XYZ file of C-alpha atoms in Angstrom:
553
model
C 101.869 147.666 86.858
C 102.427 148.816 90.584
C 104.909 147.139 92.251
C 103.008 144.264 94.507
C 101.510 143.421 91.585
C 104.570 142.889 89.765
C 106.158 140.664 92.158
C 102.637 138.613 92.696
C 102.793 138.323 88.829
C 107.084 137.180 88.767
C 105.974 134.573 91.903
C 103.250 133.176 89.783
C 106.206 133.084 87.157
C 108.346 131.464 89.130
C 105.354 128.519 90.812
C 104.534 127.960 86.860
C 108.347 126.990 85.992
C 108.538 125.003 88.737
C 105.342 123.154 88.362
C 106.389 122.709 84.620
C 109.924 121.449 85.731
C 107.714 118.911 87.603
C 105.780 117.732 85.178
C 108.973 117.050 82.959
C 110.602 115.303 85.647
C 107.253 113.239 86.476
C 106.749 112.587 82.511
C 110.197 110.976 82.148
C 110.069 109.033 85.514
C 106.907 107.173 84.617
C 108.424 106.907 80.781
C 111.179 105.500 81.484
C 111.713 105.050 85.396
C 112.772 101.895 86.133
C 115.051 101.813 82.851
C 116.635 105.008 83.885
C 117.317 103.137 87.631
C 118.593 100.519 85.574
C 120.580 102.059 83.516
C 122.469 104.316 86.285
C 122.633 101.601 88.886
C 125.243 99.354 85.844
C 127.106 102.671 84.994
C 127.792 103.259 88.725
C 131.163 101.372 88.014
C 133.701 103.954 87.533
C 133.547 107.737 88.492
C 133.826 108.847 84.752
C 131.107 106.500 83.701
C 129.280 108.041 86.734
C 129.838 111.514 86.242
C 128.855 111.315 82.426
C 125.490 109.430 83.519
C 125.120 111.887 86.005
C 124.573 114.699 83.182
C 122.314 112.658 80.945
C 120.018 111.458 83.614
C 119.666 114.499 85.040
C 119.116 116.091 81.245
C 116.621 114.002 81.402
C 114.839 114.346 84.557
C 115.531 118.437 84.929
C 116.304 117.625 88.188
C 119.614 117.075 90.203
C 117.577 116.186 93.157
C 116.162 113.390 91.598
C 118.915 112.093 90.596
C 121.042 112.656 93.388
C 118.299 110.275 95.547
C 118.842 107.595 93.297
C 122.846 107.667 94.239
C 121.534 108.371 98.004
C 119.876 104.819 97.729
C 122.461 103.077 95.728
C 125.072 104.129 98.003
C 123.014 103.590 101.310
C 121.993 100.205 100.728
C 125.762 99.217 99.319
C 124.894 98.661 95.889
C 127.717 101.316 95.028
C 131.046 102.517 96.656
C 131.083 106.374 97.224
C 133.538 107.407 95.134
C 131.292 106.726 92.111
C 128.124 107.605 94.116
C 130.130 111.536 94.490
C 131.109 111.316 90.978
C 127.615 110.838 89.946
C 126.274 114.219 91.806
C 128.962 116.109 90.196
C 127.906 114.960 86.444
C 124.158 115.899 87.717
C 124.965 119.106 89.048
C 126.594 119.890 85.597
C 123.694 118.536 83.602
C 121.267 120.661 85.890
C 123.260 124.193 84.686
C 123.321 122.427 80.809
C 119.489 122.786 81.655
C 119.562 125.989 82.318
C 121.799 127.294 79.914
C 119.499 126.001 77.480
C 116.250 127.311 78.860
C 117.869 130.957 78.974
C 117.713 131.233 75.136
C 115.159 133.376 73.701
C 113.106 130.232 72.602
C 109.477 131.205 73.941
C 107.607 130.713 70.817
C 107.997 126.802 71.071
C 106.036 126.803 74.333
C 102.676 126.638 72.810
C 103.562 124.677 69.633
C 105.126 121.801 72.703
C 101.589 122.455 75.239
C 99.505 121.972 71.940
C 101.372 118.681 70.831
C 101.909 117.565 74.094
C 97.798 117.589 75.094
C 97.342 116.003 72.197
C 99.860 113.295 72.818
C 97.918 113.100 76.982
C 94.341 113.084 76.176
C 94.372 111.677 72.376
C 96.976 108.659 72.719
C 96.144 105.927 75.402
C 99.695 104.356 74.826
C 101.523 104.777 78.358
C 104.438 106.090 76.724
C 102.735 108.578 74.518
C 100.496 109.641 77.104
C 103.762 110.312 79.499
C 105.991 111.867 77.005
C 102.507 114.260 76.122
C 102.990 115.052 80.133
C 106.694 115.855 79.172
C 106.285 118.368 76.392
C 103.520 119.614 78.246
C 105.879 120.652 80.935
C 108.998 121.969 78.348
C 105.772 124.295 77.287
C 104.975 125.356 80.749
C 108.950 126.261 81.497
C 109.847 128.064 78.395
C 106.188 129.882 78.680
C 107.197 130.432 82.430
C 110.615 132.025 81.352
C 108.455 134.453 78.700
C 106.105 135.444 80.935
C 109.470 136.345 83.832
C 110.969 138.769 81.109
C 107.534 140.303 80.537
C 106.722 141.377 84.050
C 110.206 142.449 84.832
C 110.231 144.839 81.194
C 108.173 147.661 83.016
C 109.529 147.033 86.432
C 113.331 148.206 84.836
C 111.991 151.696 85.897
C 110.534 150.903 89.820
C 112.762 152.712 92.266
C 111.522 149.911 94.689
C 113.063 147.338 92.892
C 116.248 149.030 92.040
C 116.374 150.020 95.376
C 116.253 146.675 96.935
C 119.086 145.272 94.237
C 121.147 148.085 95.029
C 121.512 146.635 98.214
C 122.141 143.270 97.554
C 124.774 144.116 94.721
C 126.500 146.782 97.497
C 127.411 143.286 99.631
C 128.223 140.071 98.105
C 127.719 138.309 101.044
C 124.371 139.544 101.171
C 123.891 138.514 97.630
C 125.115 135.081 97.662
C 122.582 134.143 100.855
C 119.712 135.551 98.553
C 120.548 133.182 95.920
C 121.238 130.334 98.081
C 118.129 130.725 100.385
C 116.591 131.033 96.892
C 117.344 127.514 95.526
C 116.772 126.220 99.514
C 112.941 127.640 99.118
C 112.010 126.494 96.118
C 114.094 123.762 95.992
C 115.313 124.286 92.169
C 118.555 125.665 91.500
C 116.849 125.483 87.734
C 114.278 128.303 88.742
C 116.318 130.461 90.460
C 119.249 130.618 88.397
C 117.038 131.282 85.104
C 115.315 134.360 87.291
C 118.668 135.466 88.152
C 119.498 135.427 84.033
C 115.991 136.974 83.852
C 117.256 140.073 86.356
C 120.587 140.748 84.467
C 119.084 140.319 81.318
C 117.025 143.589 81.792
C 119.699 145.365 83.608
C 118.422 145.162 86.751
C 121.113 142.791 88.536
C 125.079 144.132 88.106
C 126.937 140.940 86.493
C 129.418 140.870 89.385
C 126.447 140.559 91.539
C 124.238 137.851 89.744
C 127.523 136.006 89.331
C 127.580 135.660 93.573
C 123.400 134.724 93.273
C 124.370 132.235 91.416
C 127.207 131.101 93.425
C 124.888 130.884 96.647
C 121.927 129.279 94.461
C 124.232 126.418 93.691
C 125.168 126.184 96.961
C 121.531 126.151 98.418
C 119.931 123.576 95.890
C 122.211 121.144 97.873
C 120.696 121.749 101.687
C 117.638 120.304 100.743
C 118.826 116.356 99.941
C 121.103 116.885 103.843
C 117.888 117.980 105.892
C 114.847 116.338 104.449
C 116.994 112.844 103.793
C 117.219 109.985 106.153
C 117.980 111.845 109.514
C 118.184 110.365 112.382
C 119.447 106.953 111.272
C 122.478 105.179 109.799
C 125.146 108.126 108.967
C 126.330 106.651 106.548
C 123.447 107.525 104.410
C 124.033 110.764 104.642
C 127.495 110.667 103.093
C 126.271 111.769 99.630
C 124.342 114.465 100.562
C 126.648 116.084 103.023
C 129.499 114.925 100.503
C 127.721 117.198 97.734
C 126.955 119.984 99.546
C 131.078 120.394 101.053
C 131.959 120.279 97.251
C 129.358 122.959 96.528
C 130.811 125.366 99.471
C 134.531 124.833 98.864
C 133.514 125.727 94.850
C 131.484 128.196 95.755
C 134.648 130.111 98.459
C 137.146 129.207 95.725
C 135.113 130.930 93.036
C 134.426 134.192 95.088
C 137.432 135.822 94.264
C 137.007 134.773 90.673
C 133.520 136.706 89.963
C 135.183 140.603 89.466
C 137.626 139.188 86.954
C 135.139 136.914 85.050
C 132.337 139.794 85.206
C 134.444 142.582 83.710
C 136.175 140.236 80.991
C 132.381 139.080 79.902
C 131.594 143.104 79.132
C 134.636 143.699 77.721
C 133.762 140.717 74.943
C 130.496 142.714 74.802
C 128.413 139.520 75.897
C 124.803 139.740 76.779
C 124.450 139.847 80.297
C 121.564 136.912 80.568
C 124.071 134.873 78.193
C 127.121 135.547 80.278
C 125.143 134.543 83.952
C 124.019 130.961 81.798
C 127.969 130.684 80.753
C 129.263 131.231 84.688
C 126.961 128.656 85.951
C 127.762 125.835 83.556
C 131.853 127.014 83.718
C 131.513 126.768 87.633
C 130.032 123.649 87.840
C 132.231 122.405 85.103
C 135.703 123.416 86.485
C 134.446 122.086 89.785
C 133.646 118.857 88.565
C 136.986 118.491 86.628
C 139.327 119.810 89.795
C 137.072 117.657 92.097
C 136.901 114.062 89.866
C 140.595 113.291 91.180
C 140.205 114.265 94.881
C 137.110 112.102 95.288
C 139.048 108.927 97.322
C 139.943 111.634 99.819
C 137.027 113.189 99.982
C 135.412 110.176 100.416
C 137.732 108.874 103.185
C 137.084 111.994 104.869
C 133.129 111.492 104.541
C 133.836 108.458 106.482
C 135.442 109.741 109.275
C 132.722 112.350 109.602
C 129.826 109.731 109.141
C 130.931 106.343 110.580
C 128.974 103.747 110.114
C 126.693 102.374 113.150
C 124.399 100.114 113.803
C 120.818 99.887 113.105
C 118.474 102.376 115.121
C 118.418 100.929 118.728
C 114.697 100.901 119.018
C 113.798 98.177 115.951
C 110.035 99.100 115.479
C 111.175 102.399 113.890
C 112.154 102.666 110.426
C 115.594 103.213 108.830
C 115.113 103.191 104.858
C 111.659 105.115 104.756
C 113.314 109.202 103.643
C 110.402 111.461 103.610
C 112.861 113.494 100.680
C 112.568 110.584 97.904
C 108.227 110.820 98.302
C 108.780 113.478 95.269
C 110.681 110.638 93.013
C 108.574 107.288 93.584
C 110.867 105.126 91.618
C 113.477 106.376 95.092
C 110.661 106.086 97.556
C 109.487 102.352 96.660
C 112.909 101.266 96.039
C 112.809 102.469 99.535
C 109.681 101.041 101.015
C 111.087 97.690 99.523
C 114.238 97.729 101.309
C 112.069 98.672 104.905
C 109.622 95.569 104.230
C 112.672 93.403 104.107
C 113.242 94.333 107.700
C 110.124 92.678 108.041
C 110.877 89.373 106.445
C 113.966 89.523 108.487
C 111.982 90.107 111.928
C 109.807 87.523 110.731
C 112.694 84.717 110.345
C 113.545 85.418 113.696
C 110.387 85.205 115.102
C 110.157 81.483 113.295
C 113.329 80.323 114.287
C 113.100 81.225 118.194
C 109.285 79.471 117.966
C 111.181 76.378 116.891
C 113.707 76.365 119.389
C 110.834 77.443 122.056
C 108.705 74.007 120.807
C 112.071 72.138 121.631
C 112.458 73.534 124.651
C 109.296 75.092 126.316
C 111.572 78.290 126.951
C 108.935 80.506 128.592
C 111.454 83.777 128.567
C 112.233 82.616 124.713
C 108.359 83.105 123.849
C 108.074 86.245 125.726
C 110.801 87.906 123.328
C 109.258 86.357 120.399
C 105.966 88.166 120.997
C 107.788 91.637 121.414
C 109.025 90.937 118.310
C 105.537 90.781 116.969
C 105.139 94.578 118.043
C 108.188 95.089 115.722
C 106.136 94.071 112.618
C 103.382 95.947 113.556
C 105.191 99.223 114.359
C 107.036 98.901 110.546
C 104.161 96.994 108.505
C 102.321 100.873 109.872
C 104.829 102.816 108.604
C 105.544 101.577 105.017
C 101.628 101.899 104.715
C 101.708 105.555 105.229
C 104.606 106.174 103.314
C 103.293 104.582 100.358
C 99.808 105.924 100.818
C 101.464 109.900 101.466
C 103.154 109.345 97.648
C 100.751 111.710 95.309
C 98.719 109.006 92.875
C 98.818 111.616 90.033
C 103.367 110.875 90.168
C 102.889 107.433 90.096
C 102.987 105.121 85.989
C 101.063 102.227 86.084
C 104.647 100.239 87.227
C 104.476 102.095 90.117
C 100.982 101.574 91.398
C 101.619 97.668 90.514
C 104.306 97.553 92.828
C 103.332 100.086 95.443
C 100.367 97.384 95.428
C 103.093 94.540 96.106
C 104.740 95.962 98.855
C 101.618 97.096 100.289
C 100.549 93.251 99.529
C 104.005 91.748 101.166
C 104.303 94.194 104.356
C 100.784 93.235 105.493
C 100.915 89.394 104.486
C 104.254 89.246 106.882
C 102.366 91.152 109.789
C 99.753 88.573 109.138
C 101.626 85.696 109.642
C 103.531 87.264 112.434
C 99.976 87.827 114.038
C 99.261 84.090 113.837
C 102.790 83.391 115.522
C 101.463 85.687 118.461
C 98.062 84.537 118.861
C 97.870 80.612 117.408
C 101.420 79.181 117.562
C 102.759 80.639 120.657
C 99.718 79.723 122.481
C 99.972 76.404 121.314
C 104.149 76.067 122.622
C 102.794 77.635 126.009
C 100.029 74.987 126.613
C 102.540 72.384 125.667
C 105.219 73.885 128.143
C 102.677 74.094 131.110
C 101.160 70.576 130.592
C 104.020 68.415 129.895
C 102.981 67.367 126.677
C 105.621 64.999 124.944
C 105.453 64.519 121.066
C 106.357 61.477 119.786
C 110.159 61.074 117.924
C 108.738 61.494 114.126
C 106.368 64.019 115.286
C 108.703 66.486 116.452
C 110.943 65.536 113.895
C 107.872 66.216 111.341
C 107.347 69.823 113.215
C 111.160 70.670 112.792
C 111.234 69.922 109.679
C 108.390 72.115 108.772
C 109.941 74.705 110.669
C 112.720 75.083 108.511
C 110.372 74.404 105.318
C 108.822 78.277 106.439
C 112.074 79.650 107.023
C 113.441 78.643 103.558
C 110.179 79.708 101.992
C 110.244 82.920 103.483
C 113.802 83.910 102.628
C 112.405 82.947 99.033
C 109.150 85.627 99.287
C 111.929 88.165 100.351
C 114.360 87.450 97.520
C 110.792 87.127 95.079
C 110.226 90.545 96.128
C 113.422 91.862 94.849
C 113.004 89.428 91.648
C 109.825 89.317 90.925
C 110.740 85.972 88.900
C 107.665 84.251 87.662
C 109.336 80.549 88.128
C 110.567 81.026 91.121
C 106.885 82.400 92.118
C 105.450 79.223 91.177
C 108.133 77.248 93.277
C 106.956 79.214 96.413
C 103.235 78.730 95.204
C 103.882 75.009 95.309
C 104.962 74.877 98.652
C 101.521 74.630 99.744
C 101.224 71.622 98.976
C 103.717 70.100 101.476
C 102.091 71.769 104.652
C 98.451 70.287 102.962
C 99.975 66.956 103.089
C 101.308 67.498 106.263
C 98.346 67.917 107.753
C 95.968 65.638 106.051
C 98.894 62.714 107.294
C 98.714 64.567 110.947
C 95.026 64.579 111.215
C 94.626 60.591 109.519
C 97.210 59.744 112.124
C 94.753 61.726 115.219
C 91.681 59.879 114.032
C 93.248 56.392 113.938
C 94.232 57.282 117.641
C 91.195 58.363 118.528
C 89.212 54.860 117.317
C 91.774 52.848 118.782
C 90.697 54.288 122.078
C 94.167 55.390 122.511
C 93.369 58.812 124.377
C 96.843 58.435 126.505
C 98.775 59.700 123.050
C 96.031 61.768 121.349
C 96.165 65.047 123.287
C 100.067 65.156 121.829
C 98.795 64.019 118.257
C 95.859 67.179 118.458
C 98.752 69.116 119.874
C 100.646 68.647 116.727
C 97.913 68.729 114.443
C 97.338 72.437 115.781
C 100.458 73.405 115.096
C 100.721 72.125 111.929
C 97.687 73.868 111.111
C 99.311 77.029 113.059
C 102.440 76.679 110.155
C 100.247 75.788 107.492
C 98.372 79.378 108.183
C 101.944 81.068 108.395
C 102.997 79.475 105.256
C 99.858 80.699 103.294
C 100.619 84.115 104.271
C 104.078 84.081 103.306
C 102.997 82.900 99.576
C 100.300 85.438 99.358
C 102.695 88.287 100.215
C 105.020 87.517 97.015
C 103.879 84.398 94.911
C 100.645 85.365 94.218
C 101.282 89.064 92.741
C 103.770 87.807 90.552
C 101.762 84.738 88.936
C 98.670 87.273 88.974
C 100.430 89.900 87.177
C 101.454 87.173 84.567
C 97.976 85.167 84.538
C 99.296 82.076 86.371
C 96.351 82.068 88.870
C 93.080 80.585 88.248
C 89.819 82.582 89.789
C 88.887 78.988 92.130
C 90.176 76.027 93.026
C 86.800 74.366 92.402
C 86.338 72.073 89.327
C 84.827 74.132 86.697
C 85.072 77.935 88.559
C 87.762 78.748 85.806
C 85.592 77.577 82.470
């Protein structure tokens, strides 16, 4: 095999172990997602409890990444301190060397016993679970068929001067070695893959131990970029504490350790150990030790993390997103957590809106109606962008869970930039018209309006805390509501008639006045019960097709 072809042959290698690492990962998030979230979000208590989750999620989900965006979003949104949050990505980068470790043994000869079982289990079984766990051994296959096919296509390459050349170099400067590995891990963005290559290399003689002992070093140390650059930059700081906090741990470990690779290389071929062996037994020992010297240090490393990263403000322009990271699209149960969290910010733009319109029908405050309007731009700008984040997220990632709730914040985001719309263009009008012509509402009527007023506001902090919830009772509370702003109106417009044929035209302008803006809430209120009653009594058949007599029979 010339030498192009070899290395055409070990990238194919490589693109197959990842994709199989993705599957895996993919398999177990639609499994068991939201349990997993669960699960790790109660643990997050302690930093042993963390660190030992840490390992079995990541076990789990063959990917530190993954789990390391979880933390990101627990610990950005302050549903965790730090402390536990750094705890956890030390216990995941541990369980992501346990990973490889394992996958380094000569186990090959399961791969197509776990394909075969695991198509069957995909195409065969239409149980979600079976079907996704099929998608899991599926994947195990792929890797450990992946690793095979690595040692294959580096067996006749042990004699290519090229490629002895080129590792000659790299093992003549560690420096030069431990950049390799890290801009490795950085590129593919696996320490898994690159460390079992690396274990592939020595294994056939073709790496010195000292010098796969520094890949490794730098691999470990470029896995963690990745979650710094592609996470949420360019807002709050403070969400990049993890990230930053993981990667400082990685580079102090990975200095510290330097000096320890000549000693630790010479005593593994003194105890005769296979070289593959001895690379899987220096990654899991480095991460180990580092998690064990670290685990006590983490309150002031986390102190320090906060002098580095302050906290600030929301993003001074408000029509841009904070909570949307482009790095969680690759774990959906991260990235809708995430779109969740940004259409919130539209609920809460919304509440303002409603509660400056109320003051501005008390008080005709023309500069007061101009702001609320600008405000409409706000939930037009983010209603935009949780749409194309949650479109960009590949359909093939997402369980059935997902798509049901990528469909309900889809369903909430627009229904609030709805009923912001009919702030802008029905209700505002309406305040404006008043203001210019002098209109006065009678004592109950305003009084009527008010209270309505604060009716939406209440019902709308319910839709936002529905769409955290999802509680089917409280759903059917908010669905209920309608009925109030139908009686409202049917009392408004009996009241405008019985004006109108007592001839008293003096007080029925402000009587159609109110009428409209009843009308104007009634629309907003609708709106706000579509965006998070209805998917929740839908999902659990508590909506009938019609309203008509009959439609439902």
């Amino acid at each position: 095999m010339g030498f192009t072809l070899a290395l055409f042959s070990l990238a194919g290698a490589v693109a197959l172990l990842l994709w199989g690492t993705h599957m895996v990962q993919t398999g177990v998030q639609r499994a068991f997602g939201s349990r997993l979230r669960n699960w790790l979000g109660k643990t997050l208590r302690n930093r042993l409890a963390a660190f030992l989750a840490g390992i079995g999620v990541t076990a789990l989900l063959q990917s530190s990444t993954a789990t390391g965006l979880m933390a990101t979003g627990f610990a950005a949104n302050g549903f965790v301190e730090l402390v536990p949050a750094l705890a956890i990505m030390l216990g995941a980068n541990v369980g992501t060397a346990l990973i490889a470790g394992a996958l380094s043994f000569d186990a090959y000869l399961a791969g197509p016993v776990l394909i075969l079982v695991g198509f069957v289990m995909f195409r065969r079984n239409p149980t979600p679970m079976v079907h996704d766990l099929g998608r899991v051994l599926i994947g195990l296959g792929l890797m450990l068929t992946a690793l095979h096919q690595m040692l294959e296509v580096l067996a006749p390459a042990e004699g290519s001067t090229q490629l002895r050349l080129m590792l000659a170099v790299v093992a003549s400067l560690p420096p030069l070695a431990v950049l390799l590995g890290g801009a490795a891990a950085w590129i593919a963005h696996s320490s898994v893959a690159v460390v079992l290559l690396i274990i592939s290399l020595a294994a056939r003689d073709l790496l010195p131990l000292d010098t796969a002992f520094y890949m490794v070093l730098g691999a470990n140390i470029g896995t963690s970029i990745n979650p710094l650059l592609e996470g949420q930059t360019g807002t709050d700081p403070a969400a990049r504490r993890l990230p930053m906090g993981n990667l400082l741990n990685r580079i102090v470990g990975g200095v510290l350790a330097l000096a320890t690779v000549p000693p630790l290389a010479d005593a593994a071929q003194r105890f005769g150990m296979a070289p593959g062996q001895a690379v899987a037994l220096f990654h899991v020992l480095f991460n180990l030790v580092l998690a064990l010297l670290l685990l006590p240090l983490l309150d002031p490393a986390s102190q320090l993390l906060r002098r580095l990263l302050p906290n600030q403000a929301e993003a001074a322009d408000p029509r841009q997103p904070v909570y949307l990271d482009s790095s969680a699209r690759e774990t959906p149960i991260v990235a809708l957590g995430a779109a969740a969290r940004e259409a919130l910010r539209l609920a809460d733009t919304l509440e303002h809106m409603l509660g400056d319109a109320r003051d501005a029908l008390a008080s005709g405050n023309r500069r007061l109606i101009s702001e609320i309007r600008s405000r409409d731009d706000v939930l037009d700008s983010l209603n935009t962008a949780i749409k194309s984040y949650l479109t960009s997220l590949d359909p093939d990632d997402l369980s059935g869970d997902d798509r049901r709730r990528l469909d309900e914040i889809l369903a909430f985001s627009m229904n609030m930039e709805q009923a912001g719309d009919v702030i802008d263009r029905n209700l505002l009008p309406h305040a404006s018209k008043r203001a210019k012509r002098g209109v006065a509402i009678s004592a109950p009527g305003e009084k009527v309006l008010s209270d309505m007023m604060d009716r939406l506001i209440g019902n709308l902090r319910t839709a936002a805390s529905l769409l955290m919830t999802a509680d089917e009772r409280v759903a059917r509370l908010l669905a209920e509501e309608k009925i109030a702003f139908r009686k409202a109106e049917h009392e408004a417009t009996a009241e405008h008639f019985q004006r109108l044929r007592a001839g008293r035209l003096d007080v029925a302008q402000s009587s159609a006045l109110q009428l409209d803006l009843l009308r104007d809430m009634k629309m907003i209120n609708s709106y706000i019960v579509a965006a998070a009653a209805y998917p929740v009594l839908d999902r659990n058949g508590g909506l009938l097709p019609s309203r008509l007599a009959g439609a439902a029979e």
